[in-house]
Short mmCIF file of C-alpha atoms in Angstrom, two decimals:
data_model
loop_
_atom_site.label_atom_id
_atom_site.label_comp_id
_atom_site.label_asym_id
_atom_site.label_seq_id
_atom_site.Cartn_x
_atom_site.Cartn_y
_atom_site.Cartn_z
CA MET E 160 15.15 -12.40 14.55
CA THR E 161 11.40 -12.32 14.19
CA PRO E 162 9.90 -12.85 10.70
CA GLU E 163 8.68 -9.22 10.64
CA PHE E 164 12.25 -8.02 11.07
CA LEU E 165 13.59 -10.04 8.11
CA LEU E 166 10.65 -9.16 5.84
CA GLY E 167 11.00 -5.50 6.81
CA LEU E 168 14.71 -5.51 5.97
CA GLY E 169 13.97 -7.00 2.53
CA ILE E 170 11.25 -4.45 1.73
CA LEU E 171 13.47 -1.63 3.08
CA ILE E 172 16.33 -2.62 0.75
CA ILE E 173 13.98 -2.87 -2.27
CA GLY E 174 12.50 0.55 -1.46
CA VAL E 175 15.87 2.25 -0.93
CA ILE E 176 17.23 0.94 -4.25
CA ALA E 177 14.03 1.93 -6.07
CA ALA E 178 14.05 5.42 -4.55
CA ALA E 179 17.73 5.97 -5.35
CA PHE E 180 17.49 4.84 -9.00
CA PRO E 181 13.90 5.43 -10.25
CA ASP E 182 13.27 4.17 -13.77
CA PRO E 183 11.64 7.22 -15.39
CA LYS E 184 13.70 9.74 -13.45
CA THR E 185 10.94 12.06 -12.23
CA TYR E 186 10.16 13.50 -8.81
CA LEU E 187 6.79 11.73 -8.73
CA ASN E 188 8.33 8.28 -9.18
CA ARG E 189 10.86 9.00 -6.46
CA LEU E 190 8.08 10.09 -4.09
CA ILE E 191 5.99 6.96 -4.76
CA ASN E 192 9.04 4.70 -4.30
CA LEU E 193 9.76 6.42 -0.98
CA GLU E 194 6.51 4.93 0.35
CA ILE E 195 7.89 1.39 -0.08
CA SER E 196 10.78 2.02 2.29
CA GLY E 197 8.31 3.64 4.70
CA PHE E 198 6.42 0.35 4.95
CA GLY E 199 9.69 -1.57 5.32
CA LEU E 200 10.80 0.64 8.21
CA LEU E 201 7.36 0.20 9.79
CA LEU E 202 7.82 -3.59 9.74
CA VAL E 203 11.31 -3.29 11.25
CA MET E 204 10.00 -1.04 14.04
CA LEU E 205 7.20 -3.56 14.68
CA SER E 206 9.67 -6.03 16.24
CA TYR E 207 10.79 -3.65 19.03
CA ASN E 208 7.48 -3.41 21.01
CA GLU E 209 7.06 0.38 21.08
CA THR E 210 3.46 1.38 20.34
CA LEU E 211 3.92 5.15 20.68
CA ALA E 212 6.88 5.14 18.29
CA LEU E 213 4.80 3.29 15.68
CA LEU E 214 1.90 5.76 15.95
CA THR E 215 4.27 8.74 15.69
CA PHE E 216 6.03 7.23 12.69
CA ILE E 217 2.73 6.66 10.81
CA ALA E 218 1.56 10.23 11.44
CA VAL E 219 4.89 11.80 10.50
CA THR E 220 5.08 9.77 7.24
CA ALA E 221 1.64 11.07 6.20
CA ILE E 222 2.52 14.70 7.04
CA THR E 223 5.85 14.41 5.19
CA THR E 224 4.11 13.10 2.07
CA PHE E 225 1.62 16.00 2.23
CA VAL E 226 4.40 18.60 2.47
CA LEU E 227 6.45 16.99 -0.33
CA VAL E 228 3.40 16.88 -2.63
CA ARG E 229 2.85 20.61 -2.02
CA VAL E 230 6.48 21.34 -2.94
CA LEU E 231 6.27 19.12 -6.03
CA GLU E 232 3.10 20.83 -7.30
CA ARG E 233 4.70 24.25 -6.91
CA ARG E 234 7.69 22.96 -8.88
CA ALA E 235 5.53 21.43 -11.64
CA ILE E 236 3.59 24.65 -12.25
CA ASN E 237 6.75 26.71 -12.80
CA MET A 21 -9.05 -23.62 9.35
CA ILE A 22 -10.98 -24.26 6.12
CA VAL A 23 -12.32 -20.68 6.05
CA GLU A 24 -8.84 -19.21 6.51
CA SER A 25 -7.39 -21.35 3.73
CA ILE A 26 -10.20 -20.28 1.37
CA CYS A 27 -9.44 -16.60 2.15
CA ALA A 28 -5.69 -17.19 1.66
CA ILE A 29 -6.21 -18.91 -1.70
CA VAL A 30 -8.47 -16.08 -2.87
CA ALA A 31 -5.86 -13.52 -1.76
CA LEU A 32 -3.05 -15.31 -3.60
CA TYR A 33 -5.17 -15.66 -6.77
CA ALA A 34 -6.09 -11.98 -6.71
CA SER A 35 -2.48 -10.88 -6.20
CA ILE A 36 -1.27 -13.05 -9.09
CA ARG A 37 -4.01 -11.63 -11.32
CA ILE A 38 -3.02 -8.08 -10.35
CA LEU A 39 0.56 -8.78 -11.38
CA ALA A 40 -0.33 -10.58 -14.63
CA GLU A 41 -2.87 -8.07 -15.93
CA LYS A 42 -1.65 -5.43 -18.40
CA ASN A 43 -4.62 -3.05 -18.51
CA THR A 44 -4.87 -0.68 -15.53
CA LEU A 45 -8.67 -0.69 -15.35
CA ARG A 46 -8.77 -4.51 -15.20
CA LYS A 47 -6.42 -4.51 -12.17
CA LEU A 48 -8.82 -2.55 -9.95
CA PRO A 49 -11.51 -5.28 -9.39
CA PHE A 50 -8.80 -7.71 -8.35
CA LEU A 51 -7.39 -5.13 -5.92
CA ASN A 52 -10.88 -5.00 -4.40
CA VAL A 53 -11.00 -8.81 -4.16
CA LEU A 54 -7.58 -8.86 -2.45
CA ASN A 55 -8.72 -6.23 0.05
CA PHE A 56 -11.89 -8.18 0.89
CA ALA A 57 -9.90 -11.39 1.46
CA ILE A 58 -7.44 -9.57 3.72
CA THR A 59 -10.36 -8.05 5.66
CA GLY A 60 -11.74 -11.54 6.32
CA LEU A 61 -8.32 -12.80 7.40
CA ILE A 62 -7.83 -9.85 9.81
CA ALA A 63 -11.16 -10.66 11.44
CA LEU A 64 -10.22 -14.36 11.64
CA ILE A 65 -6.60 -14.42 12.85
CA LEU A 66 -7.08 -12.56 16.16
CA PRO A 67 -10.04 -13.53 18.40
CA HIS A 68 -10.44 -10.17 20.13
CA PRO A 69 -13.38 -7.69 20.14
CA MET A 70 -11.18 -4.89 18.79
CA GLY A 71 -10.26 -7.11 15.82
CA ILE A 72 -13.70 -6.49 14.32
CA ALA A 73 -13.10 -2.73 14.59
CA ALA A 74 -9.72 -3.09 12.87
CA ALA A 75 -11.32 -5.14 10.07
CA ALA A 76 -14.07 -2.55 9.61
CA ALA A 77 -11.54 0.31 9.50
CA TYR A 78 -9.43 -1.55 6.95
CA PHE A 79 -12.53 -2.32 4.85
CA VAL A 80 -13.58 1.34 4.73
CA GLY A 81 -10.06 2.60 4.06
CA SER A 82 -9.15 0.16 1.30
CA THR A 83 -12.47 0.63 -0.53
CA LEU A 84 -11.97 4.40 -0.40
CA GLU A 85 -8.43 4.01 -1.75
CA SER A 86 -9.28 1.82 -4.75
CA ASN A 87 -12.33 3.92 -5.64
CA ALA A 88 -10.23 7.09 -5.51
CA ILE A 89 -7.70 5.53 -7.92
CA ALA A 90 -10.51 4.46 -10.27
CA SER A 91 -12.19 7.88 -10.23
CA THR A 92 -8.95 9.76 -10.91
CA PHE A 93 -8.07 7.38 -13.75
CA ALA A 94 -11.52 7.87 -15.30
CA LYS A 95 -11.18 11.65 -14.99
CA GLN A 96 -7.78 11.57 -16.67
CA SER A 97 -8.91 9.42 -19.60
CA GLU A 98 -11.95 11.71 -19.99
CA VAL A 99 -9.66 14.74 -20.28
CA ALA A 100 -7.31 12.89 -22.65
CA ASP A 101 -10.19 12.12 -25.04
CA ASP A 102 -11.12 15.80 -25.47
CA MET R 37 -1.08 -17.18 13.07
CA THR R 38 -0.03 -20.36 11.33
CA ASP R 39 3.15 -20.69 9.31
CA ILE R 40 1.55 -21.08 5.88
CA LEU R 41 -0.59 -17.97 6.35
CA LEU R 42 2.49 -15.96 7.37
CA MET R 43 4.29 -17.07 4.21
CA VAL R 44 1.29 -16.04 2.07
CA PHE R 45 1.30 -12.53 3.56
CA ALA R 46 5.09 -12.25 3.17
CA ALA R 47 4.77 -13.30 -0.49
CA ILE R 48 2.05 -10.69 -1.13
CA ALA R 49 4.17 -7.96 0.53
CA ILE R 50 7.38 -8.84 -1.36
CA LEU R 51 5.52 -9.10 -4.70
CA GLY R 52 3.82 -5.76 -4.07
CA ALA R 53 7.13 -4.06 -3.24
CA ALA R 54 8.85 -5.45 -6.34
CA ALA R 55 5.89 -4.54 -8.58
CA THR R 56 5.84 -0.99 -7.18
CA ALA R 57 9.54 -0.63 -7.93
CA ILE R 58 9.29 -2.05 -11.46
CA GLN R 59 6.08 -0.50 -12.89
CA LYS R 60 6.23 2.69 -14.97
CA ASN R 61 2.66 4.02 -15.03
CA PRO R 62 1.89 5.98 -11.80
CA TYR R 63 -1.58 4.44 -11.48
CA ASP R 64 -0.09 0.93 -11.68
CA LYS R 65 2.43 1.96 -9.03
CA LEU R 66 -0.33 3.12 -6.70
CA ILE R 67 -2.28 -0.14 -7.24
CA SER R 68 0.82 -2.15 -6.35
CA LEU R 69 1.32 0.09 -3.30
CA GLY R 70 -2.17 -0.91 -2.15
CA MET R 71 -1.13 -4.54 -2.58
CA LEU R 72 1.98 -3.94 -0.42
CA PHE R 73 -0.22 -2.36 2.25
CA ALA R 74 -2.54 -5.39 2.12
CA GLY R 75 0.48 -7.63 2.77
CA VAL R 76 1.87 -5.53 5.63
CA ILE R 77 -1.20 -4.95 7.80
CA PRO R 78 -1.81 -8.61 8.90
CA PHE R 79 1.63 -8.57 10.57
CA VAL R 80 0.56 -5.51 12.58
CA VAL R 81 -2.70 -7.22 13.59
CA ALA R 82 -0.96 -10.50 14.47
CA GLY R 83 1.48 -8.62 16.69
CA GLY R 84 -1.46 -7.40 18.77
CA TYR R 85 -1.15 -3.70 17.91
CA LEU R 86 -4.83 -3.14 17.08
CA ASP R 87 -4.76 0.63 17.70
CA VAL R 88 -1.77 0.93 15.37
CA ALA R 89 -3.66 -1.17 12.78
CA ILE R 90 -6.76 1.06 13.00
CA SER R 91 -4.76 4.28 12.63
CA LEU R 92 -2.72 2.75 9.76
CA ALA R 93 -5.90 1.66 7.95
CA LEU R 94 -7.28 5.19 8.20
CA ILE R 95 -4.11 7.20 7.41
CA VAL R 96 -2.64 5.21 4.47
CA PRO R 97 -5.66 5.80 2.12
CA ILE R 98 -5.41 9.54 2.88
CA THR R 99 -1.73 9.39 1.83
CA THR R 100 -2.74 7.59 -1.38
CA ILE R 101 -5.36 10.26 -2.14
CA ILE R 102 -2.74 13.01 -1.62
CA LEU R 103 -0.40 11.16 -4.00
CA LEU R 104 -3.26 10.88 -6.54
CA GLN R 105 -3.62 14.66 -6.37
CA ALA R 106 0.10 14.92 -7.24
CA VAL R 107 -0.32 12.44 -10.14
CA TRP R 108 -3.26 14.48 -11.45
CA ARG R 109 -1.30 17.75 -11.28
CA CYS R 110 1.90 16.32 -12.82
CA ARG R 111 0.28 14.75 -15.91
CA LEU R 112 1.66 15.79 -19.27
#
């Protein structure tokens, strides 16, 4: 039970609740709230000593956000 | 130890001011102050040569981030005035 | 890293996460997301993962800029 693990669990729970019930119920708010749980999961993974997993997770989070923003723009124009 | 406590106090003050401020444009200078304090703390907490590189990368990245937010906000309010 | 400093970073991260969840304006949400990032990255540095910290400090602002593009397109 390192302090990163507990802090990461707290941020992960806040982010999951905020992404499940966003206050103005738009896609953009959901996407921004998804970033919170990304940071929480990063802190949880930090306590398991796997450098390559951390690097892969950071890169995949960025690529996922890029793809979701593309989809969201296409939806907003229509 | 004194330098680290000064940086920590500045970081706490800036974060409280970010939360208490209502206007969006007035939050951005305090975000910059918070990022500068965190940069100093990153360079201080780990005595390793790569720590300076990490602090420099964080400095460049966070300055780019807050300036991008400010420029997009200015562009949006410019469009909203027309 | 001393104990007081760790508690300061944890407080900044928790306050940033709660502020990001509560705020309504997208620009305020992105500012609070920057605050959450400022609270998270000292834990990465204190763990000794300096390469992870460098790549995180370079990739997260790019993600924020992509999200700003989405905020600019989705304005009313």
